[in-house]
Amino acid sequence: KAISSLTIHESCSCFSSMASAMSMKASPVHPPKITTVKALVESTGSSSIPSFYNFTPYLRDEPIAGDAEDSVPIIDISLLVSGTPEQQSQIIHQLSKACSDWGCFMVINHDVTESLTKAMIASFQEFFDLPEEEKKEYQGNHVMDPIRCGTGFNPSMDKANYWRDFLKCFAHPEFHTPNKPAGFSEIALEFSKRNREVVTVLLKAISKSLGLEESYINKAANFELGLQLLAANYYPACPEPEKAIGIPAHYDHGLLTTLVNNGVSGLQVKHKEKWFNVNIPANVLFVQVADHLEILSNGKYKSISHRALVNNKATRMSIALAHGPALDTVMRPAPELVGNESDQPAYVEMTYREFLELQQTGRLSSKFRSDTEQSKAV
Ligand code: OGA
Ligand code: NI
C-alpha cells in the first residue's frame, strides 16, 4: 500500500525552533536593540509587557487537570540496571504503559546527580549573565549550527515573541560548547554524558517493551552516532504571565528528551486533551517520548505535546536534552511492528537530518494528529 506523504506530522519543536503557527494577532515588530527577554526585563523593569509578547489565543482557557506528578509514572532505573529479572520485567512493563499511555515519565535513582544538575544550571546562568555582545557571538541562524543562542522559538518565523531565551549546543557525536563561562564545557560534557547513559539504558528497555531485542533501537537509530542536543531555556519572571508564553505547545523531535529545571515550575504536558502541570523534583529526570520514538514504534508510543508557561515571581531555567538518531540514518517504523491490516506504516521514511530541515520550512504535515492545537497550526 502506498504510504501517504501526508502521514508525517508537523512537530513544532523548539529544539529546531519551529514556530507553532498559532493565529497570533500580535504585531511582528521587534523591540529596537533588545536581543533577549532578559535584557528587556532588566532594562525596563516595568509592570506590563510590550504588546509583541502577547500570546493572543491563549490556551489557558483550556482546563488544567492538575499536577502531573500525582499520576505520571515513576521509573526506578536502578532496577533496570541491577534488579532481579522479575524486577526488570516489571519496570519494562511500567515503561510500556508510560510510553503508550502518557508519553512521559519520571526517572529516579539515576546517575545525573543533584550536584551535577545544580552545577549545570549555575553554569548556564553564568552564560546568560554574559553581556549581550558576548552572547551575540553565538547567535547561530540555522538548525544545524552546533552552537546557537537566541530568544523566542523560531525568531525568523515567530509572529509573537516568546518569553524565553535559549542556548543550544550539539553535545554528540561531536561536542560543542561556548568557551565561556569558565568551567562550562567540562560540566556540560559530564552532564550530557550521564544523561546519555540514562537514555541508553532506557532505549534498551523500551526496545524490549516493544517486543524487540534490546539493542534494536540503538541499531535502528544508529544511536552510537546519535545527535544529542543540550538546550537551556531561560524564562525571566514576567510581569504579566497570563499574557505571555515561554514556549507554545510542541513536540520534541528526537527519540527521547530528558529534562530538569531549577525548582521553578512552568512545564505542562497534554494528556487526554487536558494540560497537566509538571513539577519536577530535584532528584528526578523528566523524560518525554519524542517524534522519532513515535515513528520507530509506528505510533504505539506517542510523542507528547508540551509547553512552558511563565510566572511573575522568579526566573525559571530548564535544561532539556534531545537524544536523537544519527543525522543520516533513514528512520522508519520498525518492520517488526508493521504487518497486519491495522498496522500499516504510518510514517514516511526519511533521515533525521531531512526531518529537521523539513520541519524548519514548516512542511511537515500534521494530518494524522488529532491534537487540536497542532492541527490548527497548519
Ligand atoms: C524544550 C521544552 C520545556 C521547559 O526545550 O523543548 O519543551 O520546561 N522545554 O522548559
Ligand atoms: Ni520541548
PDB file of N, CA and C in Angstrom, residues 103 251-257 288-295 301-304 323:
ATOM      1  N   GLY A 103       3.277   9.102  27.449  1.00  0.00           N
ATOM      2  CA  GLY A 103       4.313   9.718  26.599  1.00  0.00           C
ATOM      3  C   GLY A 103       5.337  10.465  27.417  1.00  0.00           C
ATOM      4  N   TYR A 251       5.992  19.358  19.999  1.00  0.00           N
ATOM      5  CA  TYR A 251       6.547  18.030  20.254  1.00  0.00           C
ATOM      6  C   TYR A 251       8.050  18.124  20.054  1.00  0.00           C
ATOM      7  N   ASP A 252       8.808  17.308  20.757  1.00  0.00           N
ATOM      8  CA  ASP A 252      10.256  17.287  20.531  1.00  0.00           C
ATOM      9  C   ASP A 252      10.567  16.271  19.436  1.00  0.00           C
ATOM     10  N   HIS A 253      11.675  16.479  18.734  1.00  0.00           N
ATOM     11  CA  HIS A 253      11.891  15.668  17.527  1.00  0.00           C
ATOM     12  C   HIS A 253      12.798  14.454  17.656  1.00  0.00           C
ATOM     13  N   GLY A 254      13.470  14.298  18.798  1.00  0.00           N
ATOM     14  CA  GLY A 254      14.419  13.179  18.927  1.00  0.00           C
ATOM     15  C   GLY A 254      13.702  11.864  19.187  1.00  0.00           C
ATOM     16  N   LEU A 255      14.403  10.974  19.893  1.00  0.00           N
ATOM     17  CA  LEU A 255      13.776   9.725  20.344  1.00  0.00           C
ATOM     18  C   LEU A 255      13.174   9.960  21.724  1.00  0.00           C
ATOM     19  N   LEU A 256      14.024  10.466  22.620  1.00  0.00           N
ATOM     20  CA  LEU A 256      13.596  10.815  23.978  1.00  0.00           C
ATOM     21  C   LEU A 256      14.201  12.162  24.344  1.00  0.00           C
ATOM     22  N   THR A 257      13.509  12.899  25.191  1.00  0.00           N
ATOM     23  CA  THR A 257      14.048  14.132  25.765  1.00  0.00           C
ATOM     24  C   THR A 257      14.186  13.923  27.267  1.00  0.00           C
ATOM     25  N   GLN A 288      10.543  12.598  28.186  1.00  0.00           N
ATOM     26  CA  GLN A 288       9.422  12.707  27.254  1.00  0.00           C
ATOM     27  C   GLN A 288       9.669  11.855  26.011  1.00  0.00           C
ATOM     28  N   VAL A 289       8.643  11.176  25.560  1.00  0.00           N
ATOM     29  CA  VAL A 289       8.707  10.465  24.283  1.00  0.00           C
ATOM     30  C   VAL A 289       8.683  11.527  23.182  1.00  0.00           C
ATOM     31  N   ALA A 290       9.598  11.403  22.229  1.00  0.00           N
ATOM     32  CA  ALA A 290       9.678  12.389  21.149  1.00  0.00           C
ATOM     33  C   ALA A 290       9.347  11.718  19.805  1.00  0.00           C
ATOM     34  N   ASP A 291       9.321  12.528  18.760  1.00  0.00           N
ATOM     35  CA  ASP A 291       8.805  12.078  17.466  1.00  0.00           C
ATOM     36  C   ASP A 291       9.424  10.789  16.919  1.00  0.00           C
ATOM     37  N   HIS A 292      10.758  10.662  17.064  1.00  0.00           N
ATOM     38  CA  HIS A 292      11.372   9.502  16.412  1.00  0.00           C
ATOM     39  C   HIS A 292      11.119   8.187  17.131  1.00  0.00           C
ATOM     40  N   LEU A 293      10.757   8.243  18.397  1.00  0.00           N
ATOM     41  CA  LEU A 293      10.310   7.006  19.041  1.00  0.00           C
ATOM     42  C   LEU A 293       8.888   6.689  18.577  1.00  0.00           C
ATOM     43  N   GLU A 294       8.119   7.718  18.354  1.00  0.00           N
ATOM     44  CA  GLU A 294       6.774   7.502  17.806  1.00  0.00           C
ATOM     45  C   GLU A 294       6.863   6.861  16.419  1.00  0.00           C
ATOM     46  N   ILE A 295       7.759   7.386  15.586  1.00  0.00           N
ATOM     47  CA  ILE A 295       7.919   6.859  14.232  1.00  0.00           C
ATOM     48  C   ILE A 295       8.388   5.406  14.285  1.00  0.00           C
ATOM     49  N   TYR A 301       3.896   4.223  20.630  1.00  0.00           N
ATOM     50  CA  TYR A 301       4.264   5.211  21.648  1.00  0.00           C
ATOM     51  C   TYR A 301       4.129   6.584  21.011  1.00  0.00           C
ATOM     52  N   LYS A 302       3.524   7.488  21.756  1.00  0.00           N
ATOM     53  CA  LYS A 302       3.230   8.803  21.168  1.00  0.00           C
ATOM     54  C   LYS A 302       4.105   9.909  21.741  1.00  0.00           C
ATOM     55  N   SER A 303       4.650  10.698  20.849  1.00  0.00           N
ATOM     56  CA  SER A 303       5.372  11.905  21.222  1.00  0.00           C
ATOM     57  C   SER A 303       4.409  12.798  22.013  1.00  0.00           C
ATOM     58  N   ILE A 304       4.894  13.402  23.095  1.00  0.00           N
ATOM     59  CA  ILE A 304       3.962  14.160  23.943  1.00  0.00           C
ATOM     60  C   ILE A 304       3.982  15.659  23.649  1.00  0.00           C
ATOM     61  N   HIS A 323      17.721  13.551  22.634  1.00  0.00           N
ATOM     62  CA  HIS A 323      18.570  12.414  22.256  1.00  0.00           C
ATOM     63  C   HIS A 323      17.977  11.830  20.988  1.00  0.00           C
TER      64      HIS A 323
END
